[in-house]
Every structure is written in C-alpha cells, then in structure tokens.
C-alpha cells in the first residue's frame, strides 16, 4: 500500500491567523504539509510587533505557536515576500491550496486638513517603531513638546497613550526598543489626551485595558464628569448592554471622581469630540476639534453628529489611531471599501462572487482589523474547514514544483525556523545581560546576519 500524498498548503503571513491556520490543518484527518511564508525574518506578526511591550503575558501566546512550528510537515520561509519575491500565480501553481493571512499593514485615514503635517503620525508607525519592526527604526518621533493627542477610542489608542505615559521603571523590564525608551522617558510630555468621537458608552476598550490606565505609576488619569453625562439613547443602550460597556462606564466614573495624585503626567480621556483639522505652520501645533452630539439612527446604532462648538487644543504630536487597513496583493480580488480580500467565510471570490478554487484567507485580511488574538483561532478554523471540504470534493488542483527551488533561482535568502531560533536566542541572551525579558534585533542587517549563522535546511 502506498502512503497518501500529503495535502500541500502555503500559508502567507506568520501572525496569529497564519499559525492558527497551520494548527487547524495539522489537526486534519488526512496528512497535510504546511509552509508558512513570512516577509520578515521573524514570525508571530503583531504579537511580536503590535501587542504592547508592557504586556508580556499576551505576547506569551507565541509559546503556543512554537509548538505548532515543531509539528512534522511544518516549514517556515522567513524573509520571503509574496508579491515581491514570488507572485500569487506562482504560489497557486506550487501548492494545492494557498491561505492568505497577511494582516492589515497600513492605517485608515482621518481625511481632514493637516493630516500629513510633520508631527502627525499613524499609530501603526508608532507601534511598529517602539516594538522594533525593522522597517520603522529610521523614524524620529519628536516627543519634546508638552502635549500629545491620540485620536481614537479603541485598544490600540489605549496602548499608545499608555506607552507614552510609562516611567523608566515601568519600561525597563520590557522589550521596548532602547530608542523608544529614551524618547518616552526623556520626553517633555505633561499631558496625553485621547479623543473619542462617540461617548463613554460606545468606547471600544476592553475593561482590563481601561482599568490599567488608572494604575500608572507616572500619570494621573483624568475624565471630565460632564463628558460622562449620557444622552437618552446611550443610557438605554447601557441598561441593556453586555457587561463590557457597563464595566467601562463604571471605571470611567471612578476616574472622573478621582483627585490628582500630582504625578508628573496627566492622561486625559475625552469623549464626543472629533478632530476637524490638524493645524500648524510647517509642523503640528494644535488640533481643532468639534463637539459631537449622539443621535440614535433608528437602526439601533448611535451616531456622532458634529455641533457648532469648536475648540483648539495646542499639541506637538498627533497619533492617529482610527484603525488598521489591509493592502491588496496583485492578482487577488480585493474589497477596497473594507480593505480586505474578497471572500465568503474565507473562500476567496472574484467581483462576481465566483470562487477562486484553492485560494483562501484568514485573520485581519479576511474580516478586517477587529477582535483579539483568540478571535483569529475560530476564524482560521472556519477557513480550514472549507478548504478541507473543497479537498474532499476534489476541487483543489495538485500543485507542482518546490518553493525552495524557485527562491534559490532568484537568490532569495530564506530564514528558516532554525534561523529564527538563532535570532530568538540572541535576543534573549542580550536581554539576560541587561536584566530584561528580551532585547530585540531591530535592523534587517542584524536579523539576517544572526539567522545566517545557521545551516540552511532546504
Ligand atoms: C497595536 C496592536 C495591539 C494589539 N494588542 C492586542 C492585545 O493586547 N491582545 C490581543 O488579543 N490582541 C491584540 N491585538 C490584535 C492582534 O494583534 C490581531 O488580532 C492579530 O495579530 C491579527 O492576526 P493576523 O495574523 O491576521 O495579522 P498579523 O498579526 O498582522 O500577521 C500578518 C503577518 O503577515 C506578514 N506579511 C504581510 N504581508 C506579507 C507578504 N506580502 N508576504 C509574506 N508575509 C506578509 C506580516 O509581516 C505579519 O507577520 C493588537 C493589535 C494591534 C495592532
């Protein structure tokens, strides 16, 4: 009896969605070989380069991904970018199925005047910089002014505001880059203001992230009680609501009742205000904001509607955190409005809704930038279920050829899993020397030089 030929699947992107896809494939009843292809020399996507460095327990989910990487039939192709080193059409020829899980790399825009003034940054860039992403280390964030404005009311905005408020002692044990620690600790910031378009009942924080703002060593959290007054629609929504919004509202009430502890920085949370322009002569000097009222739109949603009441808030830096956005990949149908690959539950479809056999997607590039890390597990499992159903139905074309041969022909330096392990060991050793969890390698040269010490596998 001959052994069954394994199903050969390429997974593009090594964040949570990529690893949960690999894991679901490994659990299949038939044998499956999974190659994860990643443009960086390092795996874990936003777990390494997005999740805040002062949240090591959340970053520790990578331990679960390490177990997936150790399963038979798994390979990691780091430093290989689909769309640059290999085209979509080539990948579909090489593999029986391709799953795109390359996340949402860019930011949504506010669409207001002054958005591109020097000193106005997307939070995506700031987050990537303090986390050591090698593409963002040349950026210089000027934190010398007194006030920073963070636009947005979600968990990323909270992360960014909190990172700006951390003290030297709070940052020291983390794997924040040295440049970022130096800039944050040495900054002249006295106030960090977060702007929320809607009210306290609609804020998209998870309760622990919000509560944490009340426990910072170097910053008092301030909320104006007047901004916690609820309009009738929000009050009714809160009455019926899930525990999350109610818990957040209670926490905000607690913040509003606090007296200042005289800490060096203030973290001010504002609600029902939107930026309408970023002002400045050659660089950011202020943000013009408008007060909003909340209106129930009849369909169950509560909308922010601007009033005539404007205010100018001086500041020296603006961090815009109004959402991540996926980028298209040549040859793969893309929904420009939502910034995701066109798909039905993970099966990629063309503009007419016809399935593109053998091509799937998972994670943020499938559903948009929502949910927590664990959300990607269910999401990836749903995609893999459909992929395996298509395999059983004989829909998948058998791939032919080897990715490693194509990459060798093109002189692409692949960082395989042992290459990443060498980087990991080096970073942990550097951390141990300094009594820190990890000191990251942050340049392409350092990362590739470290990975090159390991013999290639393929
Ligand atoms: C700032 C921030 C903080 C967060 N904090 C938390 C938190 O505390 N807790 C929590 O549960 N969730 C958190 N999240 C959410 C969580 O990170 C996401 O749900 C998750 O990372 C999405 O997974 P993904 O695999 O779809 O995308 P990603 O994690 O972005 O992974 C995509 C991968 O694809 C790679 N890639 C991109 N293009 C290509 C290409 N062309 N070829 C090859 N590879 C490519 C990228 O380099 C990346 O490694 C946070 C998100 C952000 C942005």
XYZ file of C-alpha atoms and ligand atoms in Angstrom:
511
model
C 0.000 0.000 0.000
C 1.423 3.448 -0.898
C 1.236 6.291 1.614
C -1.304 9.009 0.851
C 0.260 12.105 -0.757
C 0.041 14.901 1.818
C -2.064 17.938 1.022
C 0.408 20.797 0.438
C -0.711 24.205 1.698
C 1.073 27.577 1.634
C 0.060 29.985 4.386
C 1.151 33.583 3.750
C 1.836 35.576 6.919
C 3.005 34.199 10.260
C 0.785 36.132 12.674
C -1.901 34.513 14.821
C -4.140 33.824 11.801
C -1.289 32.060 9.961
C -0.361 29.909 12.955
C -3.963 29.062 13.834
C -4.479 28.085 10.184
C -1.431 25.812 10.365
C -2.715 24.301 13.598
C -6.172 23.587 12.176
C -4.559 21.962 9.118
C -2.319 19.834 11.339
C -5.443 18.568 13.112
C -6.993 17.371 9.820
C -7.790 13.691 9.372
C -5.538 13.464 6.320
C -1.832 14.312 6.278
C -1.024 17.937 5.481
C 2.268 19.760 4.883
C 2.204 23.447 5.784
C 4.708 26.045 4.612
C 4.298 29.405 6.331
C 5.749 32.220 4.222
C 6.614 35.474 6.001
C 8.131 38.699 4.639
C 10.061 39.358 7.864
C 12.882 37.176 9.189
C 10.788 36.810 12.386
C 7.427 35.118 12.997
C 4.321 35.967 15.145
C 3.116 39.093 13.251
C 1.525 41.661 15.546
C 2.128 39.504 18.601
C 5.794 40.480 18.274
C 5.376 43.854 16.572
C 1.958 45.191 17.647
C 0.994 43.999 21.143
C 2.350 46.473 23.675
C 5.760 45.534 25.140
C 4.497 46.071 28.723
C 2.026 43.199 28.165
C 4.413 40.207 28.125
C 1.656 37.803 29.196
C -0.210 38.489 25.971
C 2.953 38.153 23.885
C 3.477 34.747 25.548
C 0.856 33.268 23.168
C 3.889 32.746 20.909
C 4.728 29.717 23.109
C 1.643 28.016 21.648
C 2.771 28.959 18.122
C 6.212 27.434 18.800
C 4.516 24.080 19.438
C 2.734 24.346 16.084
C 6.068 25.080 14.378
C 7.572 21.905 15.864
C 4.944 19.604 14.307
C 6.082 17.308 11.460
C 5.401 18.696 7.991
C 5.737 22.336 9.099
C 8.242 24.700 7.474
C 8.896 28.425 7.929
C 10.054 30.538 4.974
C 11.025 33.855 6.554
C 12.334 36.851 4.581
C 10.132 35.873 1.625
C 7.568 38.429 0.498
C 4.675 37.344 -1.678
C 4.154 39.966 -4.371
C 7.901 40.784 -4.407
C 9.849 37.503 -4.350
C 7.045 35.230 -5.534
C 3.803 36.100 -7.333
C 0.325 34.914 -6.399
C 0.013 32.890 -9.643
C 3.329 31.127 -8.944
C 2.254 30.202 -5.451
C -1.019 28.690 -6.623
C 0.921 26.608 -9.169
C 3.298 25.298 -6.496
C 0.727 24.344 -3.851
C -2.595 22.504 -3.688
C -4.038 25.422 -1.700
C -2.951 28.877 -0.575
C -4.242 30.674 2.538
C -3.557 34.405 2.753
C -3.234 35.649 6.334
C -1.028 38.688 5.781
C -2.890 41.019 8.133
C -3.603 44.733 7.763
C -0.342 46.630 7.350
C -1.487 50.190 6.898
C -3.751 52.730 8.605
C -7.144 54.257 7.952
C -7.054 57.989 7.307
C -8.994 60.699 9.093
C -9.458 62.644 5.860
C -9.001 66.079 7.486
C -6.772 69.043 6.557
C -3.285 68.945 8.054
C -3.277 65.148 8.425
C 0.132 64.908 6.750
C 1.853 67.737 8.620
C 5.163 66.687 10.196
C 4.348 65.560 13.726
C 1.060 63.870 12.678
C 1.624 60.113 12.623
C -0.431 56.995 12.124
C -0.409 54.885 15.291
C 0.619 51.942 13.064
C 4.059 53.565 12.600
C 4.493 54.495 16.271
C 3.537 50.988 17.431
C 5.899 49.360 14.912
C 8.699 51.733 15.988
C 8.509 51.078 19.742
C 8.154 47.337 19.104
C 11.343 47.168 16.982
C 9.892 46.499 13.498
C 12.937 46.747 11.181
C 11.059 48.864 8.594
C 10.294 51.641 11.100
C 13.514 52.244 13.019
C 14.575 55.260 10.932
C 11.535 57.253 12.132
C 12.035 60.050 14.617
C 9.123 60.857 16.898
C 9.582 64.261 18.471
C 8.181 63.925 21.983
C 9.791 67.101 23.274
C 6.530 69.122 23.377
C 4.147 69.283 26.330
C 1.038 67.684 24.887
C 0.392 64.641 22.692
C -3.008 63.918 21.176
C -4.079 60.365 20.466
C -7.086 60.200 18.150
C -9.210 57.097 18.679
C -11.019 55.212 21.357
C -10.018 51.579 20.917
C -7.426 49.301 22.478
C -4.639 50.452 20.144
C -5.257 54.088 21.160
C -5.135 52.990 24.804
C -1.839 51.159 24.186
C -0.305 54.185 22.506
C -1.459 56.595 25.228
C -0.271 54.261 27.976
C 3.129 53.696 26.348
C 3.629 57.470 26.221
C 2.855 57.669 29.935
C 5.133 54.864 31.203
C 8.026 55.636 33.528
C 11.632 54.456 33.166
C 10.963 51.768 35.815
C 7.870 50.525 34.000
C 9.657 50.397 30.643
C 12.942 48.924 31.858
C 11.943 45.230 32.010
C 10.095 45.305 28.671
C 11.399 44.664 25.164
C 10.581 48.204 24.017
C 13.459 49.407 21.822
C 16.168 51.479 23.501
C 15.429 54.417 21.179
C 11.766 54.402 22.193
C 12.545 54.093 25.919
C 14.934 57.007 25.667
C 12.412 59.152 23.768
C 9.482 58.352 26.090
C 11.388 58.734 29.351
C 13.193 61.864 28.175
C 10.076 63.428 26.665
C 8.714 66.780 27.772
C 5.146 65.460 27.760
C 2.972 66.718 30.589
C -0.360 65.689 29.081
C -1.574 62.933 26.796
C -5.113 63.482 25.512
C -7.225 60.754 23.940
C -10.072 61.879 21.694
C -13.163 59.689 21.346
C -15.644 60.510 18.587
C -18.565 58.941 20.416
C -19.433 58.724 24.104
C -18.214 56.726 27.071
C -20.910 54.092 26.482
C -19.584 53.364 22.972
C -15.831 53.256 23.684
C -14.265 50.091 22.273
C -11.840 49.387 25.141
C -11.622 46.018 26.804
C -12.263 46.626 30.535
C -8.842 45.482 31.847
C -7.020 47.768 29.360
C -9.075 50.728 30.542
C -8.662 49.890 34.247
C -4.900 49.678 33.767
C -4.837 53.386 32.908
C -5.826 54.080 36.500
C -2.792 52.212 37.836
C 0.053 54.001 36.065
C 2.989 55.000 38.238
C 3.735 58.258 36.444
C 0.388 59.541 35.158
C -2.920 60.606 36.679
C -5.913 59.610 34.601
C -8.467 62.386 34.215
C -12.043 62.305 32.909
C -14.372 65.301 32.944
C -17.615 64.222 34.700
C -19.588 66.404 32.264
C -18.401 64.207 29.383
C -19.844 61.163 31.161
C -23.385 62.539 31.074
C -25.331 60.145 28.901
C -27.762 61.018 26.153
C -31.045 59.031 26.414
C -30.107 56.571 23.644
C -26.746 55.706 25.250
C -28.350 55.411 28.685
C -30.916 52.964 27.283
C -28.197 51.011 25.430
C -26.137 50.783 28.604
C -29.151 49.467 30.535
C -29.487 46.540 28.151
C -25.831 46.185 27.461
C -23.309 43.449 27.732
C -21.086 43.692 30.755
C -18.227 45.315 28.769
C -19.728 48.759 28.201
C -21.152 48.869 31.710
C -17.837 47.928 33.288
C -16.071 50.552 31.199
C -18.614 53.164 32.211
C -18.127 52.338 35.895
C -14.360 52.574 35.517
C -14.684 55.948 33.794
C -16.958 57.126 36.623
C -14.279 56.086 39.084
C -11.644 58.022 37.103
C -13.886 61.120 36.985
C -14.266 61.068 40.776
C -10.515 60.953 41.439
C -8.372 63.732 42.836
C -4.996 64.275 41.194
C -2.112 62.401 42.849
C 0.287 65.009 41.473
C 2.000 62.519 39.155
C 4.271 64.073 36.507
C 1.963 63.318 33.568
C -1.777 63.515 33.004
C -3.665 61.133 30.761
C -6.936 62.818 29.793
C -9.764 60.835 28.219
C -12.201 62.953 26.229
C -15.488 61.892 24.652
C -17.866 63.159 21.946
C -15.140 65.160 20.211
C -13.674 64.752 16.700
C -10.630 66.378 15.129
C -11.648 68.513 12.138
C -8.194 69.885 11.260
C -4.582 69.499 12.321
C -3.070 72.969 12.469
C 0.462 74.288 12.292
C 2.964 76.281 10.309
C 5.204 73.602 8.786
C 4.538 71.151 11.646
C 1.842 70.173 14.138
C 0.991 72.952 16.608
C -2.641 72.204 17.507
C -5.731 70.194 16.706
C -9.072 71.802 16.033
C -11.817 69.669 17.493
C -15.584 69.798 17.284
C -18.006 68.671 19.956
C -20.438 65.969 18.816
C -23.904 65.028 19.975
C -25.042 61.444 19.811
C -28.094 60.528 17.814
C -29.831 57.147 17.550
C -30.196 56.448 13.832
C -33.301 54.282 14.120
C -31.435 51.122 13.085
C -30.062 50.526 16.588
C -26.772 52.377 16.012
C -25.744 55.586 17.758
C -24.039 58.152 15.536
C -21.875 61.152 16.411
C -23.163 64.347 14.812
C -20.968 67.473 14.929
C -22.236 70.661 16.589
C -21.080 74.245 16.032
C -18.897 74.112 19.147
C -15.209 74.127 18.168
C -12.068 74.185 20.302
C -8.350 74.472 19.542
C -6.113 72.183 21.576
C -2.379 73.012 21.315
C -0.097 69.978 20.946
C 3.178 68.988 19.328
C 2.409 65.465 18.170
C -0.726 63.690 16.940
C -1.034 59.916 16.829
C -3.974 58.824 14.691
C -5.406 55.526 15.841
C -8.614 55.059 13.908
C -7.975 51.564 12.601
C -5.647 49.371 10.616
C -6.324 48.610 6.947
C -5.323 45.739 4.667
C -3.332 46.229 1.467
C -4.164 44.455 -1.791
C -1.943 41.761 -3.299
C -1.602 41.746 -7.111
C -3.818 39.089 -8.662
C -6.009 38.548 -5.581
C -9.518 40.108 -5.556
C -9.736 42.946 -3.055
C -12.638 44.827 -1.485
C -11.375 48.439 -1.481
C -14.194 49.664 0.724
C -13.454 47.277 3.565
C -9.720 46.865 2.942
C -9.957 43.058 2.900
C -9.555 40.232 0.368
C -12.907 39.488 -1.265
C -14.130 36.307 0.368
C -17.045 34.262 1.570
C -16.235 32.899 5.033
C -12.595 32.532 3.949
C -13.035 31.231 0.379
C -11.648 33.896 -1.962
C -14.192 35.029 -4.559
C -13.962 37.342 -7.561
C -16.034 40.503 -8.136
C -18.913 38.416 -9.419
C -18.866 36.269 -6.275
C -17.381 33.206 -8.084
C -14.991 31.091 -6.011
C -11.322 31.057 -6.903
C -10.532 27.412 -6.315
C -7.692 26.668 -3.951
C -7.332 30.236 -2.620
C -8.436 31.174 0.904
C -7.863 33.815 3.545
C -7.906 34.138 7.327
C -7.425 36.743 10.061
C -7.417 40.517 9.621
C -7.053 40.372 5.822
C -10.249 38.262 5.749
C -12.512 40.068 8.212
C -10.819 43.434 8.868
C -8.902 44.602 11.945
C -11.240 43.501 14.707
C -11.163 41.163 17.663
C -8.455 39.839 19.909
C -5.745 37.285 19.157
C -8.067 34.392 20.026
C -10.680 35.597 17.512
C -8.280 34.524 14.778
C -8.398 30.913 16.002
C -12.089 30.441 15.266
C -11.710 32.486 12.093
C -8.830 30.299 10.822
C -10.658 27.095 11.788
C -13.654 28.221 9.696
C -11.404 28.791 6.665
C -9.620 25.458 7.080
C -12.917 23.600 7.375
C -13.942 24.944 3.956
C -10.510 24.189 2.486
C -10.722 20.571 3.648
C -14.299 20.322 2.371
C -13.070 21.507 -1.054
C -10.237 18.982 -0.907
C -12.697 16.166 -0.232
C -14.888 17.416 -3.082
C -11.897 17.215 -5.471
C -11.901 20.966 -6.147
C -8.190 21.539 -5.461
C -5.637 21.257 -8.266
C -2.488 19.404 -7.298
C 0.453 21.788 -7.044
C 3.760 21.021 -8.689
C 7.309 22.246 -8.132
C 9.110 23.384 -5.000
C 9.110 26.868 -3.493
C 12.694 26.401 -2.316
C 13.861 25.818 -5.933
C 12.146 28.984 -7.147
C 13.657 31.018 -4.287
C 17.127 29.577 -4.923
C 16.846 30.503 -8.636
C 16.016 34.061 -7.543
C 18.763 34.233 -4.954
C 16.344 34.926 -2.121
C 17.922 34.414 1.318
C 15.367 32.347 3.198
C 15.282 32.496 7.005
C 14.087 29.070 8.065
C 12.776 28.203 11.507
C 16.251 27.447 12.957
C 17.335 30.867 11.659
C 14.508 32.455 13.653
C 15.511 30.345 16.685
C 19.021 31.793 16.395
C 17.550 35.320 16.399
C 15.348 34.413 19.368
C 18.297 33.020 21.372
C 20.415 36.057 20.586
C 17.655 38.453 21.707
C 17.021 36.506 24.915
C 20.763 36.441 25.713
C 21.035 40.195 25.139
C 18.022 40.646 27.421
C 19.515 38.449 30.162
C 22.684 40.575 30.157
C 20.560 43.634 30.949
C 18.008 42.010 33.289
C 15.297 42.391 30.651
C 12.994 39.851 29.018
C 14.480 40.409 25.570
C 16.452 42.990 23.643
C 15.294 42.830 20.050
C 17.427 42.960 16.936
C 15.857 45.829 15.035
C 17.691 46.135 11.721
C 17.417 43.891 8.680
C 21.221 43.504 8.621
C 21.418 42.337 12.239
C 18.446 39.990 11.863
C 19.734 38.393 8.662
C 23.326 38.152 9.916
C 22.128 36.353 13.039
C 19.904 33.951 11.062
C 22.732 33.218 8.594
C 24.813 31.570 11.323
C 22.522 28.547 10.888
C 22.942 25.989 8.083
C 20.078 26.013 5.557
C 17.645 23.075 5.788
C 16.430 23.050 2.196
C -1.138 47.770 18.311
C -1.898 46.486 18.493
C -2.003 45.932 19.756
C -2.734 44.757 19.925
N -2.827 44.241 21.183
C -3.549 43.121 21.374
C -3.656 42.577 22.683
O -3.112 43.130 23.649
N -4.391 41.428 22.836
C -4.999 40.810 21.784
O -5.652 39.783 21.960
N -4.907 41.312 20.520
C -4.196 42.435 20.301
N -4.098 42.963 19.037
C -4.789 42.267 17.932
C -3.951 41.117 17.322
O -2.621 41.519 17.217
C -4.544 40.718 15.956
O -5.837 40.163 16.182
C -3.725 39.685 15.194
O -2.354 39.958 15.210
C -4.199 39.582 13.737
O -3.561 38.475 13.187
P -3.211 38.291 11.652
O -2.451 37.012 11.594
O -4.428 38.435 10.832
O -2.261 39.533 11.253
P -0.794 39.925 11.710
O -0.567 39.621 13.140
O -0.614 41.315 11.265
O 0.182 38.982 10.851
C 0.364 39.173 9.462
C 1.770 38.740 9.044
O 1.850 38.723 7.612
C 3.114 39.223 7.215
N 3.006 39.693 5.816
C 2.424 40.840 5.391
N 2.488 40.927 4.042
C 3.145 39.832 3.615
C 3.521 39.349 2.317
N 3.224 40.032 1.202
N 4.207 38.191 2.225
C 4.522 37.482 3.355
N 4.165 37.897 4.599
C 3.470 39.039 4.741
C 3.400 40.317 8.215
O 4.779 40.636 8.272
C 2.877 39.687 9.513
O 3.894 38.952 10.171
C -3.366 44.128 18.823
C -3.250 44.691 17.549
C -2.521 45.861 17.390
C -2.414 46.462 16.033
